[in-house]
Short mmCIF file of C-alpha atoms in Angstrom, two decimals:
data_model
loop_
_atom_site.label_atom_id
_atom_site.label_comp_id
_atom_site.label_asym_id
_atom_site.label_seq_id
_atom_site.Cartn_x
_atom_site.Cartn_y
_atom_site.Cartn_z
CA UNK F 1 0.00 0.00 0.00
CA UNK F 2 1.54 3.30 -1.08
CA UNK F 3 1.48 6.52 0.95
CA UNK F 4 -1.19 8.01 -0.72
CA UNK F 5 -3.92 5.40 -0.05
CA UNK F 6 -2.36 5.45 3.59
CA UNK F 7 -2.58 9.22 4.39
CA UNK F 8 -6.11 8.75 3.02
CA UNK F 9 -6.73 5.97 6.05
CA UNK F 10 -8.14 7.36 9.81
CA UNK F 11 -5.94 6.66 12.36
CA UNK F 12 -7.46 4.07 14.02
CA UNK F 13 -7.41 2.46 10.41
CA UNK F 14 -3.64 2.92 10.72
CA UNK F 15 -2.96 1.44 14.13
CA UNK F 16 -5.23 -1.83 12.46
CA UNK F 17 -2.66 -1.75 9.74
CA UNK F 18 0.45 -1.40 11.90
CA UNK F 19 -0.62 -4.00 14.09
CA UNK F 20 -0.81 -6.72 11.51
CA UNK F 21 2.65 -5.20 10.10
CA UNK F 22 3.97 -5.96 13.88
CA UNK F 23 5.10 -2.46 14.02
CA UNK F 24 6.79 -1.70 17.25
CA UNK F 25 5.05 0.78 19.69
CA UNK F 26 2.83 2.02 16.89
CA UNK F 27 0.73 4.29 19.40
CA UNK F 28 3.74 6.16 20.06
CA UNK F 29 4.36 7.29 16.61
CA UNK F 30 2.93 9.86 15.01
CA UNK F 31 0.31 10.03 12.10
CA UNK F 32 3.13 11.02 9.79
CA UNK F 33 5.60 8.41 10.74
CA UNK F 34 3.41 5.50 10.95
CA UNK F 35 2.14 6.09 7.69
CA UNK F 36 6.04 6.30 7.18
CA UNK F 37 6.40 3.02 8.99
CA UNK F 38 3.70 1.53 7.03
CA UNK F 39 5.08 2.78 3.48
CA UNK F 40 8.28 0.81 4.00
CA UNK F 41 10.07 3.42 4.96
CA UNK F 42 12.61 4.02 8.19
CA UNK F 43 9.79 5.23 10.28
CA UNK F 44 11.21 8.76 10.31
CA UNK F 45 8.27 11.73 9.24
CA UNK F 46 9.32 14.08 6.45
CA UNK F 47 10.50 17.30 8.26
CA UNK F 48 7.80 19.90 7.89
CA UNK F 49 8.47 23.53 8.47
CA UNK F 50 8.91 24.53 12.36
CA UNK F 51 6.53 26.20 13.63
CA UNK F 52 3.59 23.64 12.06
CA UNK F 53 1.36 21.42 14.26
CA UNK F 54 0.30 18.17 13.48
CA UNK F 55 -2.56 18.19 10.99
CA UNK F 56 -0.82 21.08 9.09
CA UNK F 57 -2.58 24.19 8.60
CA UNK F 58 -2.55 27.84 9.82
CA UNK F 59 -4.93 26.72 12.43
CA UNK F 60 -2.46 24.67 14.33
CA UNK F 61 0.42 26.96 14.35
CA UNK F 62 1.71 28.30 17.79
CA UNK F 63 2.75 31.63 17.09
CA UNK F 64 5.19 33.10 20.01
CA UNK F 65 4.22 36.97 21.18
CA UNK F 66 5.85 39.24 20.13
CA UNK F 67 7.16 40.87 23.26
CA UNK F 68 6.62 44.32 23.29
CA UNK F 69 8.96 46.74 25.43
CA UNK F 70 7.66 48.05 28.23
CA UNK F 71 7.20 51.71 28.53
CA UNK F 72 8.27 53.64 31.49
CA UNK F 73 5.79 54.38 33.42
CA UNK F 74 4.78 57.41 33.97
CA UNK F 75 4.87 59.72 37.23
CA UNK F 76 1.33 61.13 38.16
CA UNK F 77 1.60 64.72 37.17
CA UNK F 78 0.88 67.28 40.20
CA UNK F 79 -2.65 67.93 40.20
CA UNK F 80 -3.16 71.59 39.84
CA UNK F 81 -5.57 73.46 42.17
CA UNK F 82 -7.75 75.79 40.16
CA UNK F 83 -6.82 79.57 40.25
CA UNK F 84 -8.54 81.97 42.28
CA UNK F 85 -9.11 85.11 41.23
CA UNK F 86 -6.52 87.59 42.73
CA UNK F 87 -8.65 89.62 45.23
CA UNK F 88 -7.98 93.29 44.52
CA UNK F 89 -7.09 94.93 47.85
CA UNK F 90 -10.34 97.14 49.45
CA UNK F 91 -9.20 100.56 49.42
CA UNK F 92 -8.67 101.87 52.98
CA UNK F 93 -10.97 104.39 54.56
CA UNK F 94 -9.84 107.87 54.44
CA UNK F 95 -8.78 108.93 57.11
CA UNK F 96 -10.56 112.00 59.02
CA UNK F 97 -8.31 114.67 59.36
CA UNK F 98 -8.26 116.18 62.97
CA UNK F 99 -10.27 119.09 62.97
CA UNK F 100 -7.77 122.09 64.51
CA UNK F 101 -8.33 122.65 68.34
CA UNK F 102 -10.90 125.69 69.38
CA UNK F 103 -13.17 124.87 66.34
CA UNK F 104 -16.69 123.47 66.89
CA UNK F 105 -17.36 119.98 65.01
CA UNK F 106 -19.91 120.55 62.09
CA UNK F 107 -18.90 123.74 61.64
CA UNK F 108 -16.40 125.49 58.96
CA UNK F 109 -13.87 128.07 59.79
CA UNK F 110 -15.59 131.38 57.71
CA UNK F 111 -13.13 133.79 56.71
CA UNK F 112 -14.01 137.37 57.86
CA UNK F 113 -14.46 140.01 54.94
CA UNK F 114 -13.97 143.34 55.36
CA UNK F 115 -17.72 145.00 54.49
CA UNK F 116 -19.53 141.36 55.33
CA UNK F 117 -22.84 140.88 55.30
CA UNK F 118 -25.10 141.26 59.07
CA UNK F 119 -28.35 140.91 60.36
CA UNK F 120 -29.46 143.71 59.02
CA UNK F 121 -27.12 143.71 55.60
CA UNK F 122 -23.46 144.63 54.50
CA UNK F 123 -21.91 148.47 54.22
CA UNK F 124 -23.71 149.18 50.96
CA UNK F 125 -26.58 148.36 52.08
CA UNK F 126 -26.38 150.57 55.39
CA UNK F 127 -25.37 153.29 53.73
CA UNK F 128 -27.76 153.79 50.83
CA UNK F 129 -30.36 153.01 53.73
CA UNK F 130 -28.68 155.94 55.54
CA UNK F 131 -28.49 158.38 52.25
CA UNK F 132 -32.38 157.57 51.75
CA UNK F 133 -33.24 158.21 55.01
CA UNK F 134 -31.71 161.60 55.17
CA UNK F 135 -32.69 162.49 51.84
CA UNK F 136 -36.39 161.57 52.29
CA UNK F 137 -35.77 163.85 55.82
CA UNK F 138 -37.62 160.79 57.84
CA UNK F 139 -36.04 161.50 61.05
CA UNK F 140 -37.40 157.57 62.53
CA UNK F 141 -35.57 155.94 59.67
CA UNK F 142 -32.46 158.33 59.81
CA UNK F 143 -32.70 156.92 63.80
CA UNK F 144 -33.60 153.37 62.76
CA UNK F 145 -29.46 153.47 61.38
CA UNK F 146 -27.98 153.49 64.65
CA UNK F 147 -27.77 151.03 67.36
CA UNK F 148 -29.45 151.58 70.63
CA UNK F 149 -26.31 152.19 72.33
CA UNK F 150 -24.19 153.93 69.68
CA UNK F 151 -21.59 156.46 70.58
CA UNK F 152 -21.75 159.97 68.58
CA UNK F 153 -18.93 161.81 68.01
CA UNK F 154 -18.97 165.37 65.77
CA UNK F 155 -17.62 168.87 66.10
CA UNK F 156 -19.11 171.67 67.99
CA UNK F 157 -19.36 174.10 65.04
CA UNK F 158 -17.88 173.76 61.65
CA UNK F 159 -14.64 174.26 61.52
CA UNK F 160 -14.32 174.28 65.37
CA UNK F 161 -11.51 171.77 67.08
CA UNK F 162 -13.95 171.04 70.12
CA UNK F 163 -16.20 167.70 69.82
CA UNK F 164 -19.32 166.98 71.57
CA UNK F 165 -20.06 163.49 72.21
CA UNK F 166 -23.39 162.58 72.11
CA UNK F 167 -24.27 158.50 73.34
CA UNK F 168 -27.50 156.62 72.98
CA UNK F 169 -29.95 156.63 70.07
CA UNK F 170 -32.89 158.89 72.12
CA UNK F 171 -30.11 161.58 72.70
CA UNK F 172 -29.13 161.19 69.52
CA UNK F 173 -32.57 161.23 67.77
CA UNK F 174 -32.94 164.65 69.33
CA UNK F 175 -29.89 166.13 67.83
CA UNK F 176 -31.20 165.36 64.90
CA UNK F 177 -34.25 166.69 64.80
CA UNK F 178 -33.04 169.78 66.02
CA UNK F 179 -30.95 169.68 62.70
CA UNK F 180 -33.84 168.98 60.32
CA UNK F 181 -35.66 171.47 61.98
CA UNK F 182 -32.60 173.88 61.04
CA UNK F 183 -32.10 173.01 57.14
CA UNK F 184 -35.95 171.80 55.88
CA UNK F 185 -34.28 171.10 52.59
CA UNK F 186 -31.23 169.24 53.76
CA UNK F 187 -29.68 166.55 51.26
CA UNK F 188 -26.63 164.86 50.62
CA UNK F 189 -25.31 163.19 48.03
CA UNK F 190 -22.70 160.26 48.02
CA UNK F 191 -18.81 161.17 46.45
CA UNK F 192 -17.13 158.05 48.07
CA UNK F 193 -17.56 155.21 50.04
CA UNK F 194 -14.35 153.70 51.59
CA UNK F 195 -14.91 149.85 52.99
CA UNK F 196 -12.90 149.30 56.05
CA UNK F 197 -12.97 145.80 58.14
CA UNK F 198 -15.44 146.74 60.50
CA UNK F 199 -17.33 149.27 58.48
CA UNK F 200 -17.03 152.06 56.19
CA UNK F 201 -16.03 155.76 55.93
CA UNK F 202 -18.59 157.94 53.75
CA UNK F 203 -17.45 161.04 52.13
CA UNK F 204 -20.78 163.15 50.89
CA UNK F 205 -22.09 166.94 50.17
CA UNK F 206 -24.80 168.11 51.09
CA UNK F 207 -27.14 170.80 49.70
CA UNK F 208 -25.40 174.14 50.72
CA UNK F 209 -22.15 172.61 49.05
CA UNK F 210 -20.53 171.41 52.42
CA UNK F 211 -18.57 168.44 52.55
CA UNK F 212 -17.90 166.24 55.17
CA UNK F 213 -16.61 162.60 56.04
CA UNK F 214 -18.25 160.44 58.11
CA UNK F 215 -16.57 157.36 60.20
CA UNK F 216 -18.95 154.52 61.03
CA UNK F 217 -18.45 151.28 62.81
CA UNK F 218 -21.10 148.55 62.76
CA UNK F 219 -22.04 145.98 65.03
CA UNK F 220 -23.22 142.24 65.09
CA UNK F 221 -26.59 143.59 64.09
CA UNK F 222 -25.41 145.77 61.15
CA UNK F 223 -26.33 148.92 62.88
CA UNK F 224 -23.82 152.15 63.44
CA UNK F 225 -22.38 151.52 67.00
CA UNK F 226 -18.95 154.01 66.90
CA UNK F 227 -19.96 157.18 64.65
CA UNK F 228 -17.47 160.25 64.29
CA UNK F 229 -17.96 163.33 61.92
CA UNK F 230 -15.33 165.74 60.21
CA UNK F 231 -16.74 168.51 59.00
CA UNK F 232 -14.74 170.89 55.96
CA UNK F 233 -13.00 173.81 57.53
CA UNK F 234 -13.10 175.61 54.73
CA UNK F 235 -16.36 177.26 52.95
CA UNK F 236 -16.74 176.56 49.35
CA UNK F 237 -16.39 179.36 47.20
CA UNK F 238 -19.71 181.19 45.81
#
């Protein structure tokens, strides 16, 4: 029997065969060299290529694994908190600024003005009030100028060097209608008005052409409190 009608056998078919041919330890050969055996030959199978199994094909190859190399492994990477959002710093209070000593709180320091305002108004106001009253001869308003206490100061005659003094608005009241009663047409008329820090110096004419220059000093109520007169020593010509 040839090798091809053997290989075409089943195993078991084989061992049938080998054991009538009085092979030796038949079980312990292989398909391919008891077909070998069987053929005549030395009992030795044809060497396939390594890596085959018995039965040939793909199927019964043993393929070895490629062995990969390992990669390093890897350190953990710091975990990173998440930003915070820079806090800009709260600007700081201002500080209050200590308020000088002898000053009330709540209240600002107001620079005095020479001519400042009063109760009762400022120096222009006084004196056109005291140019109307004298003009309109209303000898209650003329009074209505001066403070209850004021101090009146004026030559005895024009021209003369003596001065009478005259203090309180009644006295002074009197004196004036004295003078009214004297000149019915009396006027003056404004030519300067000089601002000092406590009050004003008026220089006027009046209707018979005299000049003269009066000196007042006002108080908290805007009235004249301090009062002197100078009167023109000379008499305009004509």
């Amino acid at each position: 029997m040839n090798k091809s009608q053997l290989e075409s056998k089943h195993i078991a078919e084989l061992h049938d065969l080998a054991a009538e041919a009085g092979v030796e330890r038949y079980r312990m050969l292989t398909r391919a060299e008891l077909i070998e055996k069987l053929a005549g030959g030395n009992g030795k199978a044809e060497s396939k290529p390594q890596g085959e199994r018995r039965g040939g094909g793909d199927s019964g190859r043993r393929r070895k694994r490629e062995r990969r190399p390992r990669e390093p492994k890897r350190e953990p990477e710091p975990r990173q908190e998440p930003r915070q959002q820079s806090k800009k710093p709260e600007p700081k209070a201002a500080e209050a600024k200590p308020e000088p000593q002898g000053e009330r709180p709540g209240r600002k320091r107001r620079r005095r003005r020479w001519g400042r305002r009063r109760k009762q108004g400022g120096v222009r106001e006084h004196a056109d009030r005291w140019l109307g009253a004298w003009n309109a001869r209303d000898l209650d308003e003329i009074a209505a100028c001066y403070s209850e206490n004021v101090e009146f100061v004026l030559p005895a005659l024009v021209g003369d060097s003596e001065e009478r003094r005259i203090g309180g608005r009644e006295a002074l009241r009197e004196h004036f209608r004295h003078g009214l009663e004297l000149a019915p047409n009396l006027s003056v008329t404004e030519e300067s008005l000089l601002v000092g820090p406590r009050g004003f110096a008026i220089l006027y004419r009046r209707e018979d052409g005299h000049r003269a220059i009066e000196t007042v000093e006002l108080d908290g109520d805007g009235l004249a409190a301090k009062v002197r007169v100078f009167y023109e020593r000379e008499q305009p010509d004509g």
